[in-house]
Coordinates of C-alpha atoms in Angstrom, one line a residue:
M1 CA 15.1 -14.3 42.9
D2 CA 13.4 -10.6 42.3
A3 CA 12.3 -9.6 38.8
T4 CA 15.1 -7.1 38.8
N5 CA 17.7 -9.6 39.7
D6 CA 16.3 -11.8 37.4
L7 CA 16.7 -8.7 34.7
V8 CA 20.1 -8.1 35.4
R9 CA 21.2 -11.5 35.2
R10 CA 19.3 -11.9 31.5
I11 CA 21.3 -8.3 30.5
E12 CA 24.4 -9.7 31.5
E13 CA 24.2 -13.0 29.6
I14 CA 22.9 -11.0 26.2
R15 CA 25.9 -9.0 26.6
R16 CA 28.0 -12.2 26.9
L17 CA 26.6 -13.6 24.3
L18 CA 27.3 -10.1 21.4
A19 CA 30.0 -8.4 23.1
E20 CA 32.0 -11.6 25.2
A21 CA 34.6 -11.7 22.5
E22 CA 35.4 -8.1 21.3
P23 CA 38.6 -6.7 22.7
E24 CA 38.3 -3.6 25.3
S25 CA 39.5 -1.1 23.0
L26 CA 36.9 -1.6 20.7
R27 CA 34.0 -1.6 23.0
S28 CA 34.0 2.0 22.7
S29 CA 35.7 2.9 19.4
Y30 CA 32.6 2.2 16.5
L31 CA 29.4 2.0 16.0
A32 CA 27.1 -1.3 15.4
D33 CA 24.1 -1.4 13.1
P34 CA 21.7 -3.9 14.6
S35 CA 20.1 -3.9 11.3
G36 CA 17.5 -6.9 10.4
G37 CA 19.0 -9.4 8.6
R38 CA 22.6 -8.6 8.9
A39 CA 24.4 -11.2 10.5
V40 CA 27.1 -10.4 13.4
L41 CA 30.0 -12.4 14.5
Q42 CA 29.0 -14.6 17.2
G43 CA 30.1 -13.0 20.9
S44 CA 30.3 -9.7 18.9
T45 CA 28.8 -6.9 17.3
A46 CA 30.9 -6.4 14.1
P47 CA 29.1 -7.3 11.0
A48 CA 29.9 -10.7 9.5
L49 CA 31.6 -9.7 6.1
V50 CA 30.3 -13.5 4.6
S51 CA 27.4 -14.5 6.3
E52 CA 26.5 -17.7 4.1
W53 CA 28.3 -20.2 2.4
N54 CA 27.0 -22.4 -0.5
Q55 CA 28.3 -25.5 -2.0
H56 CA 28.8 -25.8 -5.8
P57 CA 28.5 -29.0 -7.0
S58 CA 31.9 -30.1 -7.4
G59 CA 32.0 -29.7 -3.6
L60 CA 33.7 -26.6 -3.2
W61 CA 32.5 -24.1 -0.5
L62 CA 32.3 -20.7 -1.5
P63 CA 30.5 -17.6 -0.2
K64 CA 27.0 -17.2 -0.7
S65 CA 27.4 -13.7 -2.5
S66 CA 30.0 -14.9 -4.6
A67 CA 28.8 -15.5 -8.3
Q68 CA 27.4 -19.1 -8.4
T69 CA 28.9 -19.6 -12.1
P70 CA 29.8 -23.5 -12.7
A71 CA 33.6 -24.4 -13.0
P72 CA 34.3 -26.9 -16.0
I73 CA 34.5 -29.9 -13.3
D74 CA 30.6 -29.0 -12.3
L75 CA 29.3 -30.4 -15.9
M76 CA 31.2 -33.7 -15.4
A77 CA 29.2 -36.8 -14.6
V78 CA 30.4 -39.5 -12.9
Y79 CA 28.5 -42.7 -13.4
L80 CA 28.5 -45.3 -11.0
T81 CA 30.3 -48.5 -10.5
A82 CA 29.6 -52.4 -9.2
E83 CA 31.2 -52.0 -5.9
E84 CA 28.9 -49.1 -5.3
V85 CA 25.9 -50.4 -6.1
Y86 CA 26.1 -54.0 -4.8
G87 CA 29.0 -52.6 -1.7
V88 CA 31.6 -55.4 -2.8
T89 CA 34.1 -55.3 -5.3
P90 CA 33.2 -57.8 -8.1
P91 CA 35.7 -61.1 -9.7
T92 CA 37.9 -60.8 -12.5
G93 CA 36.1 -62.0 -15.4
Y94 CA 32.6 -62.0 -14.2
T95 CA 30.8 -60.1 -17.1
T96 CA 32.6 -62.3 -19.6
R97 CA 31.2 -65.3 -17.6
Q98 CA 27.7 -63.8 -17.1
L99 CA 27.7 -63.1 -20.9
Q100 CA 28.8 -66.7 -21.8
R101 CA 25.6 -67.7 -20.1
L102 CA 23.8 -65.3 -22.0
S103 CA 22.1 -65.6 -26.0
L104 CA 23.3 -63.0 -27.7
E105 CA 20.3 -61.6 -29.0
S106 CA 18.9 -61.0 -25.3
V107 CA 22.0 -59.1 -24.9
L108 CA 21.5 -57.0 -27.9
R109 CA 17.9 -56.4 -27.4
F110 CA 18.6 -55.3 -23.4
S111 CA 21.5 -52.6 -24.8
A112 CA 19.2 -51.5 -27.5
F113 CA 16.3 -51.2 -25.0
W114 CA 18.1 -48.5 -22.8
L115 CA 20.1 -47.3 -25.0
T116 CA 16.8 -46.3 -27.1
A117 CA 15.5 -44.8 -23.7
L118 CA 18.6 -42.4 -23.5
A119 CA 18.1 -41.5 -26.8
M120 CA 14.3 -40.5 -26.8
P121 CA 13.7 -37.0 -27.6
G122 CA 13.5 -34.9 -24.2
A123 CA 14.5 -38.3 -22.6
S124 CA 16.5 -37.3 -19.3
A125 CA 19.1 -39.1 -18.1
R126 CA 18.1 -39.2 -14.3
S127 CA 14.7 -40.1 -14.9
V128 CA 16.3 -43.5 -17.0
D129 CA 18.5 -44.1 -14.4
E130 CA 15.4 -44.1 -11.8
R131 CA 13.7 -46.3 -14.2
F132 CA 16.2 -48.3 -14.5
A133 CA 17.0 -48.9 -10.6
G134 CA 13.2 -49.5 -10.0
T135 CA 13.2 -52.2 -12.5
M136 CA 16.3 -53.9 -12.6
L137 CA 17.4 -53.8 -8.8
N138 CA 15.9 -55.4 -6.0
G139 CA 16.1 -54.6 -2.5
P140 CA 19.7 -53.0 -0.7
P141 CA 21.0 -52.7 -4.1
R142 CA 18.2 -50.6 -5.3
D143 CA 18.0 -48.5 -2.2
R144 CA 21.7 -47.3 -2.5
V145 CA 21.7 -46.9 -6.0
L146 CA 18.2 -44.2 -5.3
N147 CA 20.0 -42.6 -2.7
L148 CA 23.5 -41.9 -4.9
L149 CA 21.2 -40.6 -7.5
R150 CA 20.1 -38.0 -5.1
D151 CA 23.7 -36.5 -6.4
T152 CA 22.8 -34.9 -9.7
T153 CA 26.4 -35.3 -10.8
R154 CA 26.3 -39.1 -10.6
R155 CA 24.9 -41.7 -13.7
L156 CA 23.9 -44.8 -13.5
L157 CA 23.4 -46.4 -17.0
V158 CA 26.3 -44.9 -19.5
P159 CA 26.2 -45.2 -23.2
Q160 CA 29.6 -46.2 -23.7
A161 CA 29.1 -49.2 -21.0
L162 CA 26.3 -50.4 -23.0
M163 CA 28.3 -50.5 -26.3
L164 CA 30.6 -52.4 -24.8
L165 CA 28.4 -54.7 -23.5
A166 CA 27.3 -55.3 -26.9
R167 CA 30.5 -55.4 -28.1
T168 CA 31.5 -57.9 -25.8
A169 CA 28.5 -60.5 -26.4
V170 CA 28.7 -60.4 -30.0
Q171 CA 32.6 -61.7 -29.0
V172 CA 31.8 -64.1 -26.1
S173 CA 27.8 -65.0 -26.0
P174 CA 26.3 -68.0 -28.2
G175 CA 23.4 -67.6 -30.4
S176 CA 21.3 -69.5 -28.0
L177 CA 21.8 -71.0 -24.7
P178 CA 22.2 -74.8 -24.2
D179 CA 19.4 -76.5 -22.1
G180 CA 19.7 -76.8 -19.0
V181 CA 22.5 -73.9 -18.6
A182 CA 21.5 -71.2 -15.8
Q183 CA 20.7 -67.8 -17.0
G184 CA 23.6 -65.1 -16.4
D185 CA 23.5 -62.1 -14.4
L186 CA 22.8 -59.3 -17.2
V187 CA 22.6 -56.5 -15.1
G188 CA 26.0 -57.6 -13.1
A189 CA 27.5 -57.8 -16.5
L190 CA 27.0 -54.2 -17.0
L191 CA 27.7 -52.8 -14.0
C192 CA 31.2 -54.8 -14.2
I193 CA 31.9 -52.7 -17.4
S194 CA 31.4 -49.4 -15.6
Q195 CA 33.9 -51.1 -12.6
T196 CA 36.9 -51.7 -15.3
M197 CA 36.1 -49.0 -17.7
G198 CA 38.5 -46.1 -18.5
R199 CA 41.2 -47.6 -15.9
Q200 CA 44.5 -46.6 -17.2
P201 CA 48.1 -48.2 -16.3
E202 CA 49.4 -44.7 -16.6
T203 CA 47.5 -41.2 -16.6
G204 CA 50.2 -39.3 -17.5
P205 CA 51.2 -35.5 -16.8
T206 CA 48.6 -33.8 -14.4
V207 CA 49.5 -30.3 -15.7
I208 CA 48.4 -29.9 -19.3
E209 CA 50.9 -27.6 -21.9
D210 CA 50.4 -28.4 -25.3
R211 CA 50.4 -32.2 -25.4
P212 CA 47.0 -34.5 -24.1
G213 CA 48.8 -37.1 -22.7
P214 CA 47.0 -40.3 -21.7
L215 CA 44.6 -38.8 -19.7
G216 CA 43.7 -36.1 -22.3
R217 CA 43.2 -38.5 -25.0
E218 CA 40.7 -40.6 -22.8
I219 CA 38.8 -37.1 -22.2
I220 CA 38.8 -36.5 -25.8
A221 CA 37.3 -39.8 -27.0
N222 CA 35.1 -39.5 -24.3
Q223 CA 33.8 -36.2 -25.1
H224 CA 33.8 -37.0 -29.1
F225 CA 31.9 -40.6 -28.4
N226 CA 29.2 -38.6 -26.1
H227 CA 28.7 -35.6 -28.4
T228 CA 25.1 -34.3 -28.3
W229 CA 23.2 -32.9 -31.7
S230 CA 20.1 -32.2 -32.7
V231 CA 18.2 -34.6 -35.0
S232 CA 16.3 -32.0 -36.9
G233 CA 19.7 -30.0 -37.4
V234 CA 21.6 -33.1 -38.8
L235 CA 18.3 -33.7 -41.0
A236 CA 18.3 -29.7 -42.3
R237 CA 22.0 -29.8 -43.2
Y238 CA 22.0 -33.0 -44.8
A239 CA 19.0 -31.5 -47.0
R240 CA 21.1 -28.3 -47.6
R241 CA 24.6 -29.9 -48.6
W242 CA 23.5 -33.4 -49.9
L243 CA 19.8 -32.2 -52.3
E244 CA 19.7 -28.6 -52.5
L245 CA 23.0 -27.0 -53.1
P246 CA 24.3 -29.5 -55.6
A247 CA 21.3 -28.6 -57.7
E248 CA 21.7 -25.0 -57.3
H249 CA 25.4 -25.1 -57.9
Q250 CA 25.1 -28.3 -60.9
S251 CA 26.6 -25.9 -63.7
E252 CA 30.1 -25.2 -61.7
P253 CA 32.7 -27.5 -63.0
A254 CA 33.8 -29.0 -59.8
V255 CA 30.7 -29.7 -58.5
V256 CA 29.1 -33.3 -58.5
D257 CA 25.9 -34.7 -58.5
L258 CA 25.8 -36.1 -54.7
S259 CA 22.6 -37.8 -55.4
Q260 CA 23.8 -39.6 -58.9
A261 CA 27.3 -40.2 -57.6
Y262 CA 25.8 -42.5 -54.6
E263 CA 23.7 -44.5 -57.2
D264 CA 26.2 -44.7 -59.5
C265 CA 28.4 -45.9 -56.5
T266 CA 26.4 -48.0 -54.6
G267 CA 23.5 -49.2 -56.6
V268 CA 21.4 -47.9 -54.1
R269 CA 19.0 -44.6 -54.6
L270 CA 19.9 -41.8 -51.8
E271 CA 15.9 -41.2 -51.5
D272 CA 15.7 -44.6 -50.8
L273 CA 18.1 -45.0 -48.0
A274 CA 16.8 -41.6 -46.2
A275 CA 13.4 -43.3 -46.4
I276 CA 14.1 -46.6 -45.2
A277 CA 16.7 -44.9 -42.4
G278 CA 13.8 -42.3 -41.5
Y279 CA 10.9 -45.0 -41.1
L280 CA 13.6 -46.9 -39.1
W281 CA 14.1 -43.9 -36.8
A282 CA 10.5 -42.7 -36.6
R283 CA 10.0 -46.4 -35.2
T284 CA 12.4 -46.3 -32.5
V285 CA 11.5 -42.7 -31.3
Q286 CA 7.6 -44.4 -30.5
G287 CA 9.9 -46.9 -28.5
C288 CA 10.0 -49.5 -30.7
F289 CA 13.8 -50.6 -31.7
V290 CA 12.8 -54.0 -33.1
V291 CA 10.9 -53.8 -36.4
E292 CA 9.5 -56.8 -38.3
R293 CA 10.9 -56.9 -42.0
A294 CA 7.2 -56.9 -43.3
E295 CA 7.0 -53.5 -41.9
L296 CA 9.2 -52.2 -44.6
S297 CA 6.8 -53.7 -47.4
T298 CA 4.5 -51.4 -46.6
L299 CA 6.6 -48.1 -48.3
D300 CA 5.9 -47.9 -51.9
I301 CA 9.8 -49.2 -52.5
P302 CA 10.4 -51.9 -55.1
H303 CA 11.6 -54.9 -53.4
E304 CA 15.2 -55.2 -54.9
R305 CA 15.7 -51.3 -53.8
R306 CA 14.7 -51.8 -50.4
E307 CA 16.9 -55.2 -50.0
G308 CA 20.0 -52.9 -51.4
V309 CA 19.4 -50.9 -48.6
L310 CA 19.9 -52.9 -46.1
E311 CA 22.8 -54.4 -47.6
L312 CA 24.1 -50.9 -46.8
I313 CA 22.8 -50.7 -43.5
S314 CA 22.4 -54.0 -41.5
N315 CA 24.4 -56.8 -40.6
S316 CA 23.6 -60.5 -38.9
M317 CA 24.9 -61.2 -35.7
S318 CA 27.0 -63.8 -37.0
G319 CA 28.8 -61.1 -39.7
L320 CA 29.1 -58.2 -37.1
R321 CA 31.2 -61.4 -35.0
E322 CA 33.1 -61.9 -38.3
E323 CA 34.0 -57.9 -38.4
L324 CA 35.2 -57.9 -34.7
Q325 CA 37.1 -60.5 -35.5
R326 CA 38.7 -58.7 -38.4
E327 CA 39.8 -55.9 -35.8
R328 CA 43.6 -55.0 -35.3
A329 CA 43.8 -55.7 -31.6
E330 CA 46.0 -52.6 -31.2
L331 CA 43.3 -50.3 -32.6
R332 CA 40.5 -51.5 -30.3
T333 CA 40.0 -49.2 -27.4
E334 CA 36.8 -48.9 -25.3
W335 CA 36.0 -46.1 -27.4
S336 CA 35.8 -48.1 -30.8
F337 CA 32.5 -49.2 -32.2
D338 CA 33.1 -49.3 -36.1
P339 CA 31.0 -52.2 -37.0
F340 CA 27.7 -51.1 -34.7
Q341 CA 28.6 -47.3 -36.6
R342 CA 29.0 -48.8 -40.4
W343 CA 25.8 -51.2 -39.7
P344 CA 23.8 -49.9 -36.8
V345 CA 20.7 -52.2 -37.8
I346 CA 20.8 -56.0 -37.0
K347 CA 19.2 -58.8 -38.7
L348 CA 17.8 -60.8 -36.2
P349 CA 16.5 -64.2 -36.6
E350 CA 12.5 -64.3 -37.6
E351 CA 13.1 -61.7 -40.2
R352 CA 13.3 -59.0 -37.8
L353 CA 15.8 -55.8 -37.7
L354 CA 17.2 -54.3 -34.5
I355 CA 18.5 -50.7 -33.9
L356 CA 20.8 -50.6 -31.7
D357 CA 21.2 -47.0 -31.2
P358 CA 19.0 -44.5 -32.9
R359 CA 22.3 -41.8 -32.9
H360 CA 24.2 -44.2 -35.2
L361 CA 21.5 -45.0 -37.9
V362 CA 21.0 -40.8 -38.0
S363 CA 24.5 -40.5 -38.7
R364 CA 25.0 -43.7 -40.6
A365 CA 22.0 -42.1 -43.2
F366 CA 21.7 -38.6 -43.0
G367 CA 25.6 -37.3 -41.8
W368 CA 29.0 -37.5 -43.5
L369 CA 29.3 -41.3 -43.6
P370 CA 27.2 -41.8 -46.8
I371 CA 30.5 -39.9 -48.3
W372 CA 32.2 -43.5 -47.6
D373 CA 30.0 -45.4 -49.3
I374 CA 30.9 -44.0 -52.5
K375 CA 34.5 -44.3 -52.0
F376 CA 34.4 -47.4 -50.7
P377 CA 31.3 -49.5 -52.8
P378 CA 29.9 -52.7 -51.1
P379 CA 31.7 -55.8 -52.2
G380 CA 30.4 -57.0 -55.3
R381 CA 29.7 -54.0 -56.9
I382 CA 31.3 -53.1 -60.0
K383 CA 32.9 -49.7 -59.4
P384 CA 32.0 -46.8 -62.0
S385 CA 34.6 -45.9 -64.7
G386 CA 36.5 -43.3 -63.1
H387 CA 35.1 -44.5 -59.7
K388 CA 38.8 -42.7 -57.7
K389 CA 38.5 -39.3 -59.1
L390 CA 35.0 -39.3 -58.9
A391 CA 34.8 -40.2 -55.0
A392 CA 37.6 -37.7 -54.6
R393 CA 35.3 -35.2 -56.3
A394 CA 32.0 -36.3 -54.6
E395 CA 34.0 -35.8 -51.1
Q396 CA 35.2 -32.4 -52.3
T397 CA 31.8 -31.1 -53.3
L398 CA 30.9 -32.0 -49.8
R399 CA 33.7 -30.3 -48.1
H400 CA 33.1 -27.2 -50.1
F401 CA 28.8 -27.3 -49.4
S402 CA 29.7 -27.4 -45.9
E403 CA 32.0 -24.3 -46.2
V404 CA 28.9 -22.9 -48.1
Y405 CA 26.1 -23.7 -45.4
V406 CA 28.3 -21.8 -42.7
S407 CA 28.6 -19.5 -44.8
E408 CA 24.9 -19.2 -44.9
V409 CA 24.6 -19.5 -41.1
L410 CA 26.9 -16.6 -40.3
H411 CA 24.8 -14.5 -42.7
H412 CA 21.7 -15.5 -41.0
I413 CA 23.6 -14.4 -37.6
A414 CA 24.8 -11.3 -39.0
Q415 CA 21.7 -9.9 -40.9
D416 CA 20.0 -7.8 -38.2
A417 CA 20.2 -4.1 -40.1
S418 CA 20.0 -2.1 -36.4
T419 CA 23.7 -2.4 -36.3
A420 CA 26.5 -1.9 -38.5
R421 CA 27.7 -5.1 -39.4
R422 CA 28.3 -7.5 -42.4
V423 CA 30.1 -10.4 -43.1
Y424 CA 32.9 -10.5 -46.0
D425 CA 32.9 -13.4 -47.6
D426 CA 36.4 -15.7 -48.8
E427 CA 35.9 -13.9 -52.2
Q428 CA 36.0 -10.4 -50.6
L429 CA 38.6 -10.8 -48.5
K430 CA 40.4 -12.5 -51.6
A431 CA 39.9 -9.4 -53.9
A432 CA 40.8 -7.0 -50.6
Y433 CA 44.1 -8.5 -50.4
T434 CA 45.8 -9.8 -53.3
A435 CA 49.6 -9.6 -52.1
Q436 CA 51.5 -12.7 -53.4
G437 CA 51.2 -15.8 -51.4
Q438 CA 48.7 -14.2 -48.9
R439 CA 46.7 -16.9 -47.0
I440 CA 43.0 -15.4 -46.6
A441 CA 40.6 -16.8 -44.0
D442 CA 37.0 -17.6 -44.8
A443 CA 35.2 -14.9 -43.3
A444 CA 35.2 -11.9 -41.6
I445 CA 32.4 -10.4 -39.7
D446 CA 32.3 -6.6 -38.9
Y447 CA 31.2 -5.3 -35.9
P448 CA 31.7 -1.6 -34.1
G449 CA 35.0 -1.9 -32.5
A450 CA 35.4 -5.2 -33.5
W451 CA 36.4 -8.1 -36.0
I452 CA 35.4 -11.8 -35.8
V453 CA 37.7 -13.6 -38.3
I454 CA 36.3 -17.2 -39.1
E455 CA 38.0 -20.0 -40.8
V456 CA 36.1 -22.8 -41.8
T457 CA 37.5 -26.4 -41.9
T458 CA 35.9 -29.9 -42.6
T459 CA 38.9 -31.5 -41.2
Q460 CA 37.8 -34.2 -38.4
L461 CA 39.8 -36.4 -35.5
R462 CA 40.9 -39.7 -37.4
R463 CA 39.2 -42.8 -36.1
E464 CA 42.8 -43.7 -34.0
A465 CA 42.2 -39.9 -32.4
A466 CA 38.5 -40.1 -31.6
T467 CA 38.7 -43.7 -30.0
A468 CA 42.0 -42.6 -27.6
V469 CA 44.3 -45.2 -29.7
P470 CA 47.9 -44.6 -27.9
D471 CA 49.8 -43.0 -30.9
E472 CA 50.7 -39.5 -32.0
S473 CA 47.2 -38.9 -34.0
Q474 CA 45.4 -36.9 -31.7
I475 CA 48.6 -34.3 -31.8
E476 CA 48.8 -34.8 -35.2
D477 CA 45.0 -33.9 -36.0
I478 CA 45.3 -30.7 -33.8
D479 CA 48.3 -29.9 -35.7
K480 CA 46.4 -29.6 -38.6
L481 CA 44.0 -27.5 -37.2
I482 CA 46.9 -24.9 -36.3
E483 CA 47.8 -24.9 -39.7
E484 CA 44.5 -23.2 -40.4
L485 CA 45.2 -20.5 -37.8
D486 CA 48.0 -19.4 -40.1
Q487 CA 44.9 -17.5 -42.2
I488 CA 43.4 -16.4 -39.4
N489 CA 46.3 -15.0 -38.4
A490 CA 47.1 -13.5 -41.8
T491 CA 43.9 -11.8 -42.3
I492 CA 44.0 -10.1 -38.9
N493 CA 47.5 -8.6 -39.6
S494 CA 45.8 -7.5 -43.1
L495 CA 42.6 -6.0 -41.5
R496 CA 45.1 -4.5 -38.8
A497 CA 47.4 -2.8 -41.1
D498 CA 44.7 -1.7 -43.6
E499 CA 41.1 -2.4 -43.5
A500 CA 39.8 0.0 -45.7
A501 CA 41.1 -2.0 -48.6
L502 CA 38.6 -4.1 -47.5
T503 CA 35.2 -1.9 -46.2
G504 CA 36.7 1.6 -47.8
I505 CA 36.1 2.8 -45.0
H506 CA 39.2 3.8 -42.3
A507 CA 39.2 3.0 -38.6
T508 CA 38.4 5.6 -36.6
L509 CA 38.9 3.7 -33.2
P510 CA 41.1 0.7 -32.3
R511 CA 39.6 -3.1 -32.9
R512 CA 39.8 -5.7 -31.1
F513 CA 40.1 -8.9 -33.3
Y514 CA 38.4 -12.5 -32.4
P515 CA 39.2 -15.6 -34.1
L516 CA 37.2 -18.3 -34.6
L517 CA 37.6 -21.5 -35.9
V518 CA 34.3 -23.7 -36.9
L519 CA 34.7 -27.4 -37.3
P520 CA 31.2 -28.2 -39.0
E521 CA 31.4 -32.0 -38.3
G522 CA 32.4 -31.0 -34.4
F523 CA 35.7 -30.9 -32.5
P524 CA 36.0 -32.1 -28.8
V525 CA 36.4 -28.7 -27.4
N526 CA 37.7 -28.9 -23.7
P527 CA 40.3 -27.1 -21.0
I528 CA 42.8 -29.8 -22.4
T529 CA 42.0 -29.4 -26.2
L530 CA 41.9 -26.0 -26.0
T531 CA 45.1 -25.5 -24.0
V532 CA 46.9 -27.4 -25.8
I533 CA 45.7 -25.7 -29.3
R534 CA 46.3 -22.6 -27.7
E535 CA 49.9 -22.7 -26.7
R536 CA 50.9 -24.7 -29.9
A537 CA 49.9 -21.7 -31.7
R538 CA 51.4 -19.5 -29.2
S539 CA 55.1 -21.4 -30.0
R540 CA 54.4 -21.0 -33.5
N541 CA 53.9 -16.9 -32.7
L542 CA 50.1 -17.2 -34.1
L543 CA 47.3 -14.7 -32.9
Q544 CA 49.2 -13.1 -29.7
G545 CA 48.5 -9.8 -30.1
P546 CA 47.3 -7.5 -27.5
D547 CA 44.5 -6.7 -29.4
T548 CA 43.4 -10.3 -30.3
A549 CA 41.1 -12.3 -28.1
P550 CA 42.0 -16.1 -27.1
L551 CA 41.0 -18.6 -30.6
E552 CA 37.6 -20.1 -29.9
I553 CA 36.4 -23.2 -31.5
A554 CA 33.0 -23.7 -32.6
D555 CA 31.0 -26.5 -34.5
I556 CA 27.7 -25.9 -36.6
E557 CA 25.4 -26.8 -33.9
E558 CA 26.7 -24.1 -31.7
L559 CA 26.6 -21.8 -34.6
E560 CA 23.0 -22.6 -35.0
M561 CA 22.2 -21.9 -31.7
I562 CA 23.8 -18.8 -31.7
E563 CA 21.5 -18.1 -34.8
G564 CA 18.1 -19.5 -32.9
V565 CA 19.4 -16.8 -29.8
Q566 CA 19.8 -13.8 -32.5
E567 CA 16.2 -15.1 -34.0
D568 CA 14.7 -14.6 -30.5
A569 CA 16.2 -11.3 -30.0
G570 CA 19.4 -12.5 -27.9
P571 CA 23.0 -11.1 -27.5
S572 CA 25.3 -11.0 -31.1
L573 CA 27.5 -13.3 -31.6
L574 CA 30.0 -10.8 -30.3
E575 CA 28.5 -10.5 -27.1
I576 CA 28.6 -14.2 -26.3
L577 CA 32.2 -14.3 -27.5
Q578 CA 32.9 -11.3 -24.7
S579 CA 30.7 -13.1 -22.4
K580 CA 32.6 -16.4 -22.8
N581 CA 36.1 -14.9 -22.9
A582 CA 35.1 -13.7 -19.2
G583 CA 33.1 -16.5 -18.0
S584 CA 34.2 -19.4 -15.7
L585 CA 33.6 -21.9 -19.0
R586 CA 36.1 -20.2 -21.0
N587 CA 38.4 -23.3 -21.7
A588 CA 34.9 -25.3 -22.4
G589 CA 33.0 -24.9 -26.0
F590 CA 30.5 -22.7 -26.9
R591 CA 27.4 -24.6 -26.0
E592 CA 28.6 -25.6 -22.4
H593 CA 28.8 -21.2 -21.8
I594 CA 25.4 -20.7 -23.9
L595 CA 24.0 -23.2 -21.5
H596 CA 25.2 -23.1 -18.3
V597 CA 26.7 -19.7 -17.5
M598 CA 24.6 -17.4 -20.0
R599 CA 21.7 -20.0 -19.1
L600 CA 19.9 -19.3 -22.6
S601 CA 17.3 -21.7 -23.9
P602 CA 18.7 -21.4 -27.8
P603 CA 15.1 -22.2 -30.0
K604 CA 15.8 -24.2 -33.7
P605 CA 16.6 -21.5 -36.2
S606 CA 13.4 -21.1 -38.4
R607 CA 14.5 -22.3 -41.6
Q608 CA 15.0 -26.1 -40.1
A609 CA 11.7 -26.6 -40.1
E610 CA 11.4 -26.7 -44.1
L611 CA 14.5 -28.3 -44.5
F612 CA 13.5 -31.3 -42.2
H613 CA 10.7 -31.7 -44.1
A614 CA 13.0 -31.8 -47.2
A615 CA 15.3 -34.3 -45.6
M616 CA 12.4 -36.1 -45.0
K617 CA 10.2 -35.8 -47.9
P618 CA 11.5 -39.4 -49.6
L619 CA 9.8 -41.0 -46.5
F620 CA 6.5 -39.1 -46.8
E621 CA 6.1 -39.9 -50.6
V622 CA 6.7 -43.9 -49.9
L623 CA 4.5 -44.1 -47.1
P624 CA 0.8 -45.6 -47.4
K625 CA -1.9 -43.4 -48.2
A626 CA -4.5 -43.5 -45.9
P627 CA -8.0 -44.3 -47.6
A628 CA -9.8 -41.4 -48.9
E629 CA -12.9 -40.8 -46.8
R630 CA -16.4 -41.0 -49.1

């Protein structure tokens, strides 16, 4: 074939490749732009409207040009089961049979090791999973797990499964293994818990309206159990609510000295509890989850006071077994770990102390739980005169100071003088709107063109609601929150009618109202709970004006994240609310929107450093002093 014919043939091949699929009528009716890098449809000169596709973590394929913002399902992780790891379905009862051939102490140490690894500051769940697979699995199961973990939405170690392993072991594992009995399969026992965990006989409705249903109950309990918080934030709030604010407001007749009330009711000094719990927590984050009891004798605290603290926060293995036996079977779910939360320190033989999960230790000593020591003193402790009244006043004091703390954070968030805005507190709102029976929110923040109206409530999920007990507790707890919305709604109506009564200035432009419910102790915010709350609010005609944005819910950790963003010259609270309302995670929590949609990395608020030091001061004061240099 000569060169001319060969060239003609090649041109015809190119023409068929590029234009054979085009209708004849189009071949001369438009111009094609053969720009570099611009894809066309195969067999045509027509530009491709969608040139490339990307797969989201959820598996959904979307055009590359579309915004790659996550959906709520993208934030969910799915744990691996024994069947996926071993390739076979485990036999019924495998976990119990294995634990019956394992000593209780060995199971508790195993659970504590991996719970501590997951709770270490800056720990990556993925790296811990890979470490577990590399050290605890061999052969094909290890290879299979490492391959499955390439999917970033898969998890191997689940804190709930480790806690269930410990709880089951307390019930069935012997104190020591008889001679001649082969050791049980500890890893298999754990993975078989993951195999059966979360299986419900009935999932309930798949369309969520104004009731969560069985599946909703599980999701609420899951999020409540796995809620993450910063230790520095917990300690900062402890220092402010339990130590500083009672001293600053001691002249007010309704305020109780919480430290004194704690000692009167328990016989234990609050600073001793902070020192010993702080020391044990510090040892766990060093990777030491078993501590020799003798180590505590190095602290400058008398022996009887140390023992008083340990009586409150620790229990023996046999004591934990007795507590679990006392639990009512109908209240026990896969999310209930009451004895481990009340006694996060476990007494082992030979004078050793085991911290099963450092998260529980921090909550026990520095969160809300010390108020329960005041309300329910240890057995054998003689209650002070007027105990019931004192305990009620102490709890009310803590609730009041929780609201004061939120107000302080709001003032920090809104203190930028470069914009015209101001926080109006409860007292100012009540002075402006004094109609008979008028209900008022706790705060309102004035932004140009907008009001953020805020109600703070220390209401918490009851134990039954938090652990997915199949009753009406979750919907009853949600209804308590709906009652709080009435105060936001009434305040919005007052501002809409006459904001000059509060500000002294008549509004010249229409305002948009952003209702915000703050629960300092946390609440599981997800598409189910937000949908249920908003639907129940709608049925009562609350927050339904065309000038009113959808209700949002935040906890104190999320407000402190926004405080850190503000200190870092980031977007304002109003801008974050507006962004969330328009974002793909508008039905999830603030934390998820800030981290995954706005892609911000909020620094810790600067004031937390001083408060952290105040919380740890009792520990610093009793630590052994280094010998002076000569």
